[in-house]
Coordinates of C-alpha atoms in Angstrom, one line a residue:
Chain A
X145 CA 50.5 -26.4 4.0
X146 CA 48.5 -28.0 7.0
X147 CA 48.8 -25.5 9.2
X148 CA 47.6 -22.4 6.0
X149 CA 44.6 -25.0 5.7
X150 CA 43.6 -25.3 9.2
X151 CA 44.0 -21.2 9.4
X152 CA 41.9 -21.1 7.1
X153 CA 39.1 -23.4 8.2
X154 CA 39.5 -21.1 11.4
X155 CA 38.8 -17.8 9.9
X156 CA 36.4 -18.9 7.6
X157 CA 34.3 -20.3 10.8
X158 CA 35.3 -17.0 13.4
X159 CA 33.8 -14.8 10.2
X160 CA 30.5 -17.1 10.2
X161 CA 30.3 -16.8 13.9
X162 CA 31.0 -13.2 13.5
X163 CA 28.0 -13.4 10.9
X164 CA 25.7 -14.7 13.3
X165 CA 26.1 -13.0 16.4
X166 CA 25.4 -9.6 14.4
X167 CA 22.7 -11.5 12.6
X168 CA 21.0 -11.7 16.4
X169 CA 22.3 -8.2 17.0
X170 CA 20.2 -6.5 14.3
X171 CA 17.4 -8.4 15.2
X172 CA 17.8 -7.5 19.1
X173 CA 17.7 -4.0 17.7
X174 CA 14.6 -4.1 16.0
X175 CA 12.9 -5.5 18.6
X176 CA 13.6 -2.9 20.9
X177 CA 12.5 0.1 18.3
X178 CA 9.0 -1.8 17.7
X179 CA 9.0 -2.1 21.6
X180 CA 9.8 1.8 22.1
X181 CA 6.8 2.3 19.4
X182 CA 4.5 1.1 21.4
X183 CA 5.7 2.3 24.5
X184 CA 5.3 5.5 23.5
X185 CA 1.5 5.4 22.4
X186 CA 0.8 3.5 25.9
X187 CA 2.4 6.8 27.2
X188 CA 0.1 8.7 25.1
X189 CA -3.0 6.7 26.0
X190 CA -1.6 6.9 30.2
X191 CA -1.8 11.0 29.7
X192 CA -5.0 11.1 27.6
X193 CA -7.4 9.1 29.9
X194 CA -7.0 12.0 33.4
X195 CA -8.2 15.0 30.6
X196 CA -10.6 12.4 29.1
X197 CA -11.7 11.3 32.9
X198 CA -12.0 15.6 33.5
X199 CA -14.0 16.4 31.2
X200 CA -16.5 13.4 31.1
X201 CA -17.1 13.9 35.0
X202 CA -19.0 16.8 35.2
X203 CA -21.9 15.2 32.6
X204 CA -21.6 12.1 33.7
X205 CA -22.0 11.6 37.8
X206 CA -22.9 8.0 38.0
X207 CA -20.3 6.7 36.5
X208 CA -18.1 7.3 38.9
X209 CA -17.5 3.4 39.6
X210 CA -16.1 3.1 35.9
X211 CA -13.7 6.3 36.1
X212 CA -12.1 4.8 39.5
X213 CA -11.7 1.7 37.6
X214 CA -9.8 3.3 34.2
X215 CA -7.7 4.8 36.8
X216 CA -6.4 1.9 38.6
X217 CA -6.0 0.2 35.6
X218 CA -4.3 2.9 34.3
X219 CA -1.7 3.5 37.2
X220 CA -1.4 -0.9 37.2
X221 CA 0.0 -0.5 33.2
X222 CA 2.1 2.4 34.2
X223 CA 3.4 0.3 37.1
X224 CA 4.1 -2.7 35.0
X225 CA 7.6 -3.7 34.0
X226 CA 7.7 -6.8 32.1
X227 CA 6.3 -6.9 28.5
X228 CA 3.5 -9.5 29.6
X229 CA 2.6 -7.4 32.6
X230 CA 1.9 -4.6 30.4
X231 CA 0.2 -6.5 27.8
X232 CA -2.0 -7.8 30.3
X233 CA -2.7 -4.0 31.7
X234 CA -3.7 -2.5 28.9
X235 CA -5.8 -5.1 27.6
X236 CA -8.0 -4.2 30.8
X237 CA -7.4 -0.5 30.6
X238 CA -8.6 -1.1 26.4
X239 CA -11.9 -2.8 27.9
X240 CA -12.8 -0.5 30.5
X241 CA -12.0 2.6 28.4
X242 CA -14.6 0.4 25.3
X243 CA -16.7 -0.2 28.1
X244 CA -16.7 3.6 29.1
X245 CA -17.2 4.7 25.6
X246 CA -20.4 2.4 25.4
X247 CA -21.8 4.1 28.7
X248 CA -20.8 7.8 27.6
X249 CA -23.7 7.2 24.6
X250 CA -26.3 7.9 27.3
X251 CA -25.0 11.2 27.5
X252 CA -26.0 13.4 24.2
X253 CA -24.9 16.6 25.6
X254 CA -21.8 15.4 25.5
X255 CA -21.5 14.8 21.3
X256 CA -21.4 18.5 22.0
X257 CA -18.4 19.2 23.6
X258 CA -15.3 19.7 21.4
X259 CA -12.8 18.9 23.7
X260 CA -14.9 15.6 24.5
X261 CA -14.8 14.6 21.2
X262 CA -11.3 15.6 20.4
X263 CA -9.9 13.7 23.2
X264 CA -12.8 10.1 22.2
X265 CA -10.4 10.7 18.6
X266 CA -7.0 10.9 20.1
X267 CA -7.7 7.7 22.3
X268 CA -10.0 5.8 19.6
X269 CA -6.2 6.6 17.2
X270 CA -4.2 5.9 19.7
X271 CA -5.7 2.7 20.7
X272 CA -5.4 1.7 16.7
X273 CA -1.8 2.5 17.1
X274 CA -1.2 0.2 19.5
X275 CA -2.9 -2.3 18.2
X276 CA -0.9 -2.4 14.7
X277 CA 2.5 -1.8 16.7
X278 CA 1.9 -4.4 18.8
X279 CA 1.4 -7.2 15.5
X280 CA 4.4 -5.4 14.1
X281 CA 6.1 -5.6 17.2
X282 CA 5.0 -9.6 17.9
X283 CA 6.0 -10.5 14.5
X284 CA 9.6 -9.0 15.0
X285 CA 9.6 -10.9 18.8
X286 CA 8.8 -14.3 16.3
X287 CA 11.1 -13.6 14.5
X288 CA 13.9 -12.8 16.9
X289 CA 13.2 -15.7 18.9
X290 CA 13.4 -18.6 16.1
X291 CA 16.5 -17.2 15.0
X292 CA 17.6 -18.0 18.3
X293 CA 16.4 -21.1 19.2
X294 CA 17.5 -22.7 16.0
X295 CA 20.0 -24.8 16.0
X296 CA 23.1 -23.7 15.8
X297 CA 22.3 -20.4 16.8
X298 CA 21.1 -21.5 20.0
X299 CA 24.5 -22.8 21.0
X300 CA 26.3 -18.7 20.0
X301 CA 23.1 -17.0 22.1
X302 CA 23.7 -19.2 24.9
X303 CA 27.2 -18.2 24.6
X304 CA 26.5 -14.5 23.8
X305 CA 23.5 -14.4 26.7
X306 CA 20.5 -13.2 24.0
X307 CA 17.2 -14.1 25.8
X308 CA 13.8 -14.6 24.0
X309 CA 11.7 -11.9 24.3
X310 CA 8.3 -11.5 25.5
X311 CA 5.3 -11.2 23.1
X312 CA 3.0 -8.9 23.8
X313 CA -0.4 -10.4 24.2
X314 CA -3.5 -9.7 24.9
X315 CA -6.5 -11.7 25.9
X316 CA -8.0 -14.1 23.5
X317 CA -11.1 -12.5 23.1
X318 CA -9.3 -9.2 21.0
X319 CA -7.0 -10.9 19.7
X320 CA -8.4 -11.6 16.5
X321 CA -9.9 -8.0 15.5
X322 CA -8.9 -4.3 15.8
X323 CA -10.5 -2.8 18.9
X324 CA -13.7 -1.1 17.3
X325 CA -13.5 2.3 18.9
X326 CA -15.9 4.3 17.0
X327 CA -16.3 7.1 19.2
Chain B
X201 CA 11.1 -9.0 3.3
X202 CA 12.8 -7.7 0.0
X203 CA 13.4 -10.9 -1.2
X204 CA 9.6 -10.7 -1.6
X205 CA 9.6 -7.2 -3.0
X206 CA 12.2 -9.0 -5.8
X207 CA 9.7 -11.6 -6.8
X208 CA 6.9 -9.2 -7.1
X209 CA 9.2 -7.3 -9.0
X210 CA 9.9 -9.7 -11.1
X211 CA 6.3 -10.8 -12.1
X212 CA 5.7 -7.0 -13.1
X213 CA 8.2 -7.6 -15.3
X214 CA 6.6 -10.0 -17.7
X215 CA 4.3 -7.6 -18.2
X216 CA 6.7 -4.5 -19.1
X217 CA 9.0 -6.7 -21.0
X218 CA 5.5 -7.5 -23.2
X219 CA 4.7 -3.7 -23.3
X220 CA 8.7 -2.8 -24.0
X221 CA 8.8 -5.3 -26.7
X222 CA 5.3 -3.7 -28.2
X223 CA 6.8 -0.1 -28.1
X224 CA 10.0 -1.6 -29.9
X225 CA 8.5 -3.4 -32.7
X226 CA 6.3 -0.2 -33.2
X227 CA 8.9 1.7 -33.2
X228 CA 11.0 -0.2 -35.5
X229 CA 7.8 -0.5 -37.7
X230 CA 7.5 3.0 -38.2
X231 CA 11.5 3.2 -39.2
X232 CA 11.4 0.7 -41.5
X233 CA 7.7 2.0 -43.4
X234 CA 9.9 5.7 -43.5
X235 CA 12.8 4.1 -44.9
X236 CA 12.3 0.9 -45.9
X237 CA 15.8 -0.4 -46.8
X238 CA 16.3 -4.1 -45.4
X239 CA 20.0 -3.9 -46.3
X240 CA 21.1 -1.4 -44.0
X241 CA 18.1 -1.8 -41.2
X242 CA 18.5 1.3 -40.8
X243 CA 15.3 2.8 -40.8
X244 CA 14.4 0.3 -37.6
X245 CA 16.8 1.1 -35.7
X246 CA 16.8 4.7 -36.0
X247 CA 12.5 4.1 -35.4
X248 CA 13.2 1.7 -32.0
X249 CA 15.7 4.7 -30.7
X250 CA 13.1 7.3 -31.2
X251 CA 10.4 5.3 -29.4
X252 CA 12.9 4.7 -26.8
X253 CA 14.1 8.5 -26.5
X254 CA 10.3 9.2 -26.3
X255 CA 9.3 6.8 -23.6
X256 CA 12.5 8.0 -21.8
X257 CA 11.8 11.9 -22.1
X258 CA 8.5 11.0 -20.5
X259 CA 8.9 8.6 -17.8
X260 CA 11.8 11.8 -16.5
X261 CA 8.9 14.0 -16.8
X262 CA 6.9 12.0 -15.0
X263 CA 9.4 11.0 -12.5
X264 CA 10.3 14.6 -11.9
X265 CA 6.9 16.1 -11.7
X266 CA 5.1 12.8 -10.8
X267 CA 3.1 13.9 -7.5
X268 CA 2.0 17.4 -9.7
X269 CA -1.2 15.7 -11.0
X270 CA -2.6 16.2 -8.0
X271 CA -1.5 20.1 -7.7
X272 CA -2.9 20.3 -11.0
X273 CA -6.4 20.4 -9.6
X274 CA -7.3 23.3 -9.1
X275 CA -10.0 22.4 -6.2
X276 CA -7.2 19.8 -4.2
X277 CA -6.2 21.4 -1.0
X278 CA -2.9 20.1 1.2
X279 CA -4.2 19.6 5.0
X280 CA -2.6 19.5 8.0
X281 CA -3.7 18.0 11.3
X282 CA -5.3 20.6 12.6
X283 CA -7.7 20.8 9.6
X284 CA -9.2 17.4 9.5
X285 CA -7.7 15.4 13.1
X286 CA -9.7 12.2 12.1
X287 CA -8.4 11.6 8.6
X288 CA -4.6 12.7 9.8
X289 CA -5.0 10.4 12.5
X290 CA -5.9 7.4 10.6
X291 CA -3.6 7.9 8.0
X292 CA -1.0 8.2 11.3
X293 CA -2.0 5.1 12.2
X294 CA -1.6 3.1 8.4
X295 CA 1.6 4.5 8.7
X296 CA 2.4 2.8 11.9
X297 CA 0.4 -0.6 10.5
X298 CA 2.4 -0.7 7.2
X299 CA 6.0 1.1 8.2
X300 CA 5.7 3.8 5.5
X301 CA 6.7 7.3 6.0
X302 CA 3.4 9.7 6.2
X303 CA 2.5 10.9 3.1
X304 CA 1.2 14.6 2.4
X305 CA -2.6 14.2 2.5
X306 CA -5.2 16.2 0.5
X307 CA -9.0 16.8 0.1
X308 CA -10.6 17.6 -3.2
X309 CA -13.5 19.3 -3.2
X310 CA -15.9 17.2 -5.2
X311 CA -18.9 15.8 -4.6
X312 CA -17.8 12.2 -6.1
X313 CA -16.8 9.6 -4.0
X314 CA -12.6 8.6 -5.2
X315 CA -9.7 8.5 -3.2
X316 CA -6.1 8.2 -4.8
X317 CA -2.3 7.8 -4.0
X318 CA 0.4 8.9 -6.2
X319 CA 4.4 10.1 -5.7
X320 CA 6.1 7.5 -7.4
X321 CA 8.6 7.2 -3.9
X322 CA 7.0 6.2 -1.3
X323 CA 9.2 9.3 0.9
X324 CA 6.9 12.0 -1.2
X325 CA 4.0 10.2 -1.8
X326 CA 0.7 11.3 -2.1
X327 CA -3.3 10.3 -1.1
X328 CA -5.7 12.1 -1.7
X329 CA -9.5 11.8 -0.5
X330 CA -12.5 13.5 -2.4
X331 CA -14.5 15.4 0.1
X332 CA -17.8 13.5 -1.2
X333 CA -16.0 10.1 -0.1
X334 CA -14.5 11.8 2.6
X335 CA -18.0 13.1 4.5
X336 CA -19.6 9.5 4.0
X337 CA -17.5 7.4 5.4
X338 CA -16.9 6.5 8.9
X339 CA -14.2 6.4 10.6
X340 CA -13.1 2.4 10.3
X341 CA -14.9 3.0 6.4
X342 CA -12.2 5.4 6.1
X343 CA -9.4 3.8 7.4
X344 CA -10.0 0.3 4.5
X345 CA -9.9 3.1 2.1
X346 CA -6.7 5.0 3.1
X347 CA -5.1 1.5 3.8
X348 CA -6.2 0.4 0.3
X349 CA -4.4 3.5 -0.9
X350 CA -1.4 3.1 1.3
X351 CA -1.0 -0.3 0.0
X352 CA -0.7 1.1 -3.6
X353 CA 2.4 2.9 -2.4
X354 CA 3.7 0.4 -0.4
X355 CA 3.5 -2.3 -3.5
X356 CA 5.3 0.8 -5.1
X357 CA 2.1 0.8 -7.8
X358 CA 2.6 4.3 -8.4
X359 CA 5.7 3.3 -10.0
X360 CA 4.8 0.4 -11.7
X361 CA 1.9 1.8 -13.2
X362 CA 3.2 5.1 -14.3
X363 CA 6.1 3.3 -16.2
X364 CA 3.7 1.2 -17.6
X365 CA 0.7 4.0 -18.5
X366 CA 3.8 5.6 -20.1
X367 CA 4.7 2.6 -22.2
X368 CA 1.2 2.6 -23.1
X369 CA 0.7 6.5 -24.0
X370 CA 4.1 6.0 -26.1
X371 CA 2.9 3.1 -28.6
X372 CA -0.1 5.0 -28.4
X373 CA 1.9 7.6 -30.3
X374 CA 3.8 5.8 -32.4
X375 CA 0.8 3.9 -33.9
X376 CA -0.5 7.3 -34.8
X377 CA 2.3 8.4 -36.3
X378 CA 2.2 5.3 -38.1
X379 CA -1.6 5.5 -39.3
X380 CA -1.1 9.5 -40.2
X381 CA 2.0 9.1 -42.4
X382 CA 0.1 6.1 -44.1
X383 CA -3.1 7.9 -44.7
X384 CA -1.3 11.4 -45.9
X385 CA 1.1 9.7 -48.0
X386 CA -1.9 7.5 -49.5
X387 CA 0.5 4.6 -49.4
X388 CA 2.9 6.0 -51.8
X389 CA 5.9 4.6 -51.0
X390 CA 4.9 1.8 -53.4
X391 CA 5.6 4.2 -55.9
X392 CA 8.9 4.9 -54.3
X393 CA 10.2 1.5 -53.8
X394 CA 9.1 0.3 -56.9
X395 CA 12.0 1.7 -58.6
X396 CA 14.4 0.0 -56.8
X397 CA 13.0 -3.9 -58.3
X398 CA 9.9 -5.7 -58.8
X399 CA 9.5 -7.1 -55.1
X400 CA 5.9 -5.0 -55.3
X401 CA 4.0 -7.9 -53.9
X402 CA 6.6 -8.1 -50.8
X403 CA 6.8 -5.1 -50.4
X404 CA 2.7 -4.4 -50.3
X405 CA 2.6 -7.7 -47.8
X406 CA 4.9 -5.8 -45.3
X407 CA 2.6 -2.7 -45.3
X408 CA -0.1 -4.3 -44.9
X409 CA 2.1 -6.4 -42.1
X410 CA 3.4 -2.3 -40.6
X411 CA -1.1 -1.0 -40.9
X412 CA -2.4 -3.7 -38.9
X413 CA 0.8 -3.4 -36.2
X414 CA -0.2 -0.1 -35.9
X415 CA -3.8 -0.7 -35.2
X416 CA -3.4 -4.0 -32.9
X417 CA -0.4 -2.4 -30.8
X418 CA -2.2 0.2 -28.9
X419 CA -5.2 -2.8 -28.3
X420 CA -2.5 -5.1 -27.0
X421 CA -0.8 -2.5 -25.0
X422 CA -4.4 -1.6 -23.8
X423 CA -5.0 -4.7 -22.4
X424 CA -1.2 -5.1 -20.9
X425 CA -2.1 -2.1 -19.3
X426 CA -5.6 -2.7 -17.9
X427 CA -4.4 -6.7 -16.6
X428 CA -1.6 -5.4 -14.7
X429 CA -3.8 -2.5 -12.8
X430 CA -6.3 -4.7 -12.0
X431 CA -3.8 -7.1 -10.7
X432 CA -2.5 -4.5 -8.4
X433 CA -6.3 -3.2 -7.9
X434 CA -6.6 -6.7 -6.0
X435 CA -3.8 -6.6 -4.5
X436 CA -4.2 -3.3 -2.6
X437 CA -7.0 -4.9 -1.0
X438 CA -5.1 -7.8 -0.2
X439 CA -2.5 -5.9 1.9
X440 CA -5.3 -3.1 2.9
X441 CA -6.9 -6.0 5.4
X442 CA -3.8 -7.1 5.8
X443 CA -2.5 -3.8 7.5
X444 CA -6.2 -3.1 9.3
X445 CA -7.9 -6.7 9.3
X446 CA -11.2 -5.2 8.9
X447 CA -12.6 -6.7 5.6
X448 CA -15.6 -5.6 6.1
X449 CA -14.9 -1.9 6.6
X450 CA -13.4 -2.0 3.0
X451 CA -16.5 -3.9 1.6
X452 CA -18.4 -1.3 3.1
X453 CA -16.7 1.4 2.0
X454 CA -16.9 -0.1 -1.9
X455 CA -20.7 -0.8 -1.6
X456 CA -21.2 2.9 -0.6
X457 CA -18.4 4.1 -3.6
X458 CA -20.0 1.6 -6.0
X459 CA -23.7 3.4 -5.9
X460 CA -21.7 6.8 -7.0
X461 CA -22.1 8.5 -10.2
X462 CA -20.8 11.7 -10.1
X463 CA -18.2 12.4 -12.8
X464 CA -14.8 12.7 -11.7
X465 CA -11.7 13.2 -13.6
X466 CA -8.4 12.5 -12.0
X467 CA -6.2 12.5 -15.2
X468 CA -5.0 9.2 -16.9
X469 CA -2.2 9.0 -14.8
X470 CA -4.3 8.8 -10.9
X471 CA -7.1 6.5 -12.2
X472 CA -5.3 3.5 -12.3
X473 CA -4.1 4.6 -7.9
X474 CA -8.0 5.2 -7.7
X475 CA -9.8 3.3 -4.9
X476 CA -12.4 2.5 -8.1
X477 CA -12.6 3.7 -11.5
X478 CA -13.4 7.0 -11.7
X479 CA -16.9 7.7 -13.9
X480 CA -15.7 9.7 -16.6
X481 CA -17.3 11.7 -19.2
X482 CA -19.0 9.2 -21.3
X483 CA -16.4 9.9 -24.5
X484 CA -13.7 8.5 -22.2
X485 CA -15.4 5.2 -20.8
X486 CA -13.0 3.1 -22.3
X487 CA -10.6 4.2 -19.4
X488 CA -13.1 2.1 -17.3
X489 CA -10.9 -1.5 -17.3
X490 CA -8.5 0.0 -15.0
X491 CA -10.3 -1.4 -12.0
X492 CA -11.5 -4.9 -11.4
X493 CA -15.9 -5.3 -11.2
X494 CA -16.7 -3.3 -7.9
X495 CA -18.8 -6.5 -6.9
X496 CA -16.0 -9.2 -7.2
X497 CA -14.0 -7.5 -4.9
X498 CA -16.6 -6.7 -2.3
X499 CA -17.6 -10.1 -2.4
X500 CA -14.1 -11.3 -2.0
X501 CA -13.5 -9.3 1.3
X502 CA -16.9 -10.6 2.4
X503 CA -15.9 -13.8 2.4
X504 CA -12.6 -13.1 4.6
X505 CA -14.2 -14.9 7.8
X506 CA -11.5 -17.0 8.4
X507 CA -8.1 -14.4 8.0
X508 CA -7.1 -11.3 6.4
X509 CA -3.6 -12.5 5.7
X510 CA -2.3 -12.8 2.2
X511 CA -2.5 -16.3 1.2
X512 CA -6.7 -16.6 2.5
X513 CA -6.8 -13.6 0.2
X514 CA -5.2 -15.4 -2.7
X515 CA -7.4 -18.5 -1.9
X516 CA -10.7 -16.4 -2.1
X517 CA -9.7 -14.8 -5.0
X518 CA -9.3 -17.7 -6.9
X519 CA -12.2 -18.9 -6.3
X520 CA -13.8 -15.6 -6.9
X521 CA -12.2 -15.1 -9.8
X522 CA -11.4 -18.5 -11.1
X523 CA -7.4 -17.5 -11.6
X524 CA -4.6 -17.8 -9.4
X525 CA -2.4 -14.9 -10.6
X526 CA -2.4 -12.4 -8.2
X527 CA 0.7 -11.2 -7.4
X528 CA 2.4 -11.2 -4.5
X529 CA 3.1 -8.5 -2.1
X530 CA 6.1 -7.7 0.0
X531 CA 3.3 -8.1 3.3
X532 CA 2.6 -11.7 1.7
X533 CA 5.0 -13.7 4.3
X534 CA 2.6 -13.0 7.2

């Protein structure tokens, strides 16, 4: 009779373990889909900015100081590997391209040229994506890390090696509003 | 998350139990003044299973061919990407900011300024921007609009409010019914039932009881209706800022909508998904309640300053609109 009851008391805590560690697998998932969302619109935005840079150069010659900078910015966030590192990249590469933007008003002929404008609307929607996959992807990280910091999961993803992942932040000064890109 | 989607759920409910019980009592109303035989009940019950049956035989049709209103109109046009990149892309991008498939997108040529959503699941929904709206916006303008009608599918208000503009059209019915038989008949089932004993004077308090049932249930159901769309009128701005946390934009947007008069008539079944109440042809102005005053809810986004999250919404609105009873949305956790 002892022995059935301690059995039992054993299965009953291997399935809540079992519960648990695919609790933190699911999550572990999800995180890395809202973290392959945004890496694909950073890829989007990293092949946009050399046609952007193409066409803008010919109409706009003194701002050649601000396309060298978008494009070391741009090859630092394609050289990042850790989520902050990126984070931190792209903010810069989101205020230099904002700043460019501001600078390209000087240049009416330019509100003329359909592939300029075209390519100011796939990197002002592309820009917005980021931005809202990057709060969906922070709140998923939030998630994923309380669940494995409390107690007791903390004990089973010490045991199971799940790490807390990164959020991906960017500097104080966005954080609070959508980048305005109105192009 | 769907815990949440439960408990708004179940806060529509108190309003469609209301509306279901309205259509049933009609319903049994008009059983029991055709065949008024206490005994058996059953002229009630036969009049509660044909109001039934008819709500049923129209929520299918409406379930079925729910996103054909808007292939209806004749000057609505489907467009791609390639025909309007700016309004694809920010629709592209709601879908990223509120995890809903894309919907099909169309312009109607009109010069009024409306936008809708419809498709009563969110995998073959709907939105739909008039091209007078659609040329005098800009782009963030644009974006609070779409988001305000992405939010009405992704608080599944299409579904909601079609079951409930259903329940509504249904008692609307059966009142008539009711009226017409009274009138043509001239109240002669006096006459009728008089035979049977002299229970005349209880018989004459029930008509009386079935006539004015018939008049206040469509005035009840009315304002069912109208509390609920409003409710979820709010709440699409709610998880609008939520998704783009631009109040402004939205505000903007409405202060431009709100100083439009140009008739526009989406059929009964879009207004309520409208981003305000469509003006309609002046006979048809008691449509209007659908939407919440223009002004309170501008005035509510303006005074977002310190979050566009759920619960500052709810806070605002209250004071606003002196009532706590928004609903909640599925976004409302964040």
């Amino acid at each position: 009779m002892t022995l059935w009851i301690i059995l039992g008391i054993v299965a009953v805590l291997i399935i809540w373990i079992i519960s648990i560690y695919n609790g933190m697998v699911k999550m572990r998932n999800k995180v890395d889909k809202e973290w392959r969302n945004i890496d694909v619109q950073l890829e989007r935005r990293y092949s946009l900015i050399p046609n952007l840079i193409e066409t803008v150069k010919g109409y706009a010659k003194h701002e050649q100081g601000t396309f060298e900078k978008i494009t070391e910015f741009r090859s630092q966030a394609m050289n990042a590997r850790s989520v902050g590192e990126k984070a931190q990249a792209n903010s810069q590469l989101s205020s230099a391209l904002a700043g460019l933007t501001v600078q390209m008003e000087a240049y009416p002929e330019l509100k003329a040229n359909t592939n300029f404008l075209n390519l100011q609307e796939e990197l002002a929607s592309t820009e917005n994506k980021i931005s809202f996959s990057r709060s969906i992807y922070n709140e998923v990280v939030m998630d994923f890390n309380n669940k494995i910091q409390i107690f007791p999961n903390n004990i089973f993803a010490g045991m199971f090696n799940f790490k807390e992942k990164e959020l991906f932040e960017i500097s104080t000064a966005e954080v609070k509003e959508v980048p305005k890109v109105s192009f | 998350m769907y815990e949440l989607i439960r408990s708004n759920r179940r806060k529509s409910w108190f309003v469609f139990i209301g509306m279901g019980l309205l259509l049933i009592t009609a319903g049994a109303a008009i059983g029991f003044y055709l065949d008024p035989n206490p005994e058996s009940g059953q002229g009630a019950l036969g009049g509660i299973f044909i109001a039934i049956i008819l709500w049923a035989i129209q929520a299918l049709i409406a379930f079925l061919g729910g996103d054909k209103i808007i292939l209806n109109m004749s000057n609505a046009h489907k467009i791609s990407s390639n025909d309007d990149k700016e309004l694809f892309n920010v629709i592209d991008e709601l879908s990223i900011a509120s995890g809903l498939p894309m919907p099909d997108i169309y312009v109607i040529d009109t010069p009024a300024m409306n936008a809708f959503a419809t498709g009563t699941n969110p995998k073959k929904s709907v939105v739909a921007i008039t091209s007078g709206l659609r040329s005098r916006l800009s782009r963030q303008e644009m974006q609070a609009v779409m988001a305000h009608e992405m939010s009405h599918i992704y608080n599944r208000d299409v579904k909601y409010m079609t079951f409930a503009s259903i329940m509504l059209c249904t008692i609307v019915i059966l009142s008539e019914i009711l009226l017409r038989t009274f009138l043509f008949s001239g109240g002669g089932r006096k006459n009728s039932s008089n035979k049977g004993g002299g229970n005349g004077a209880a018989q004459l308090i029930i008509i009386v009881a079935v006539i004015a049932l018939a008049i206040l249930a469509p005035i009840l159901a009315r304002m069912f209706y109208f509390s609920l769309s409003r409710k979820r009128e709010y709440l699409a701005d709610a998880t609008a800022v939520n998704f783009t946390r631009d109040p402004n934009s939205l505000a903007n947007a409405l202060e431009k909508i709100a100083g439009d008069n140009t008739v526009f008539d989406p059929g009964k079944m879009a207004a309520a998904m409208c981003i305000n109440k469509p003006r309609l042809k002046e006979h048809k102005e008691n449509l209007s309640s659908t939407h919440p005053p223009i002004q309170k809810r501008i005035a509510i986004l303006r005074a977002l300053s310190m979050g566009t999250d759920y619960d500052t919404y709810t806070k605002v609105y209250a004071s606003v609109v002196g009532k706590s009873d928004l609903p909640k949305s599925k976004k409302s956790k964040s």
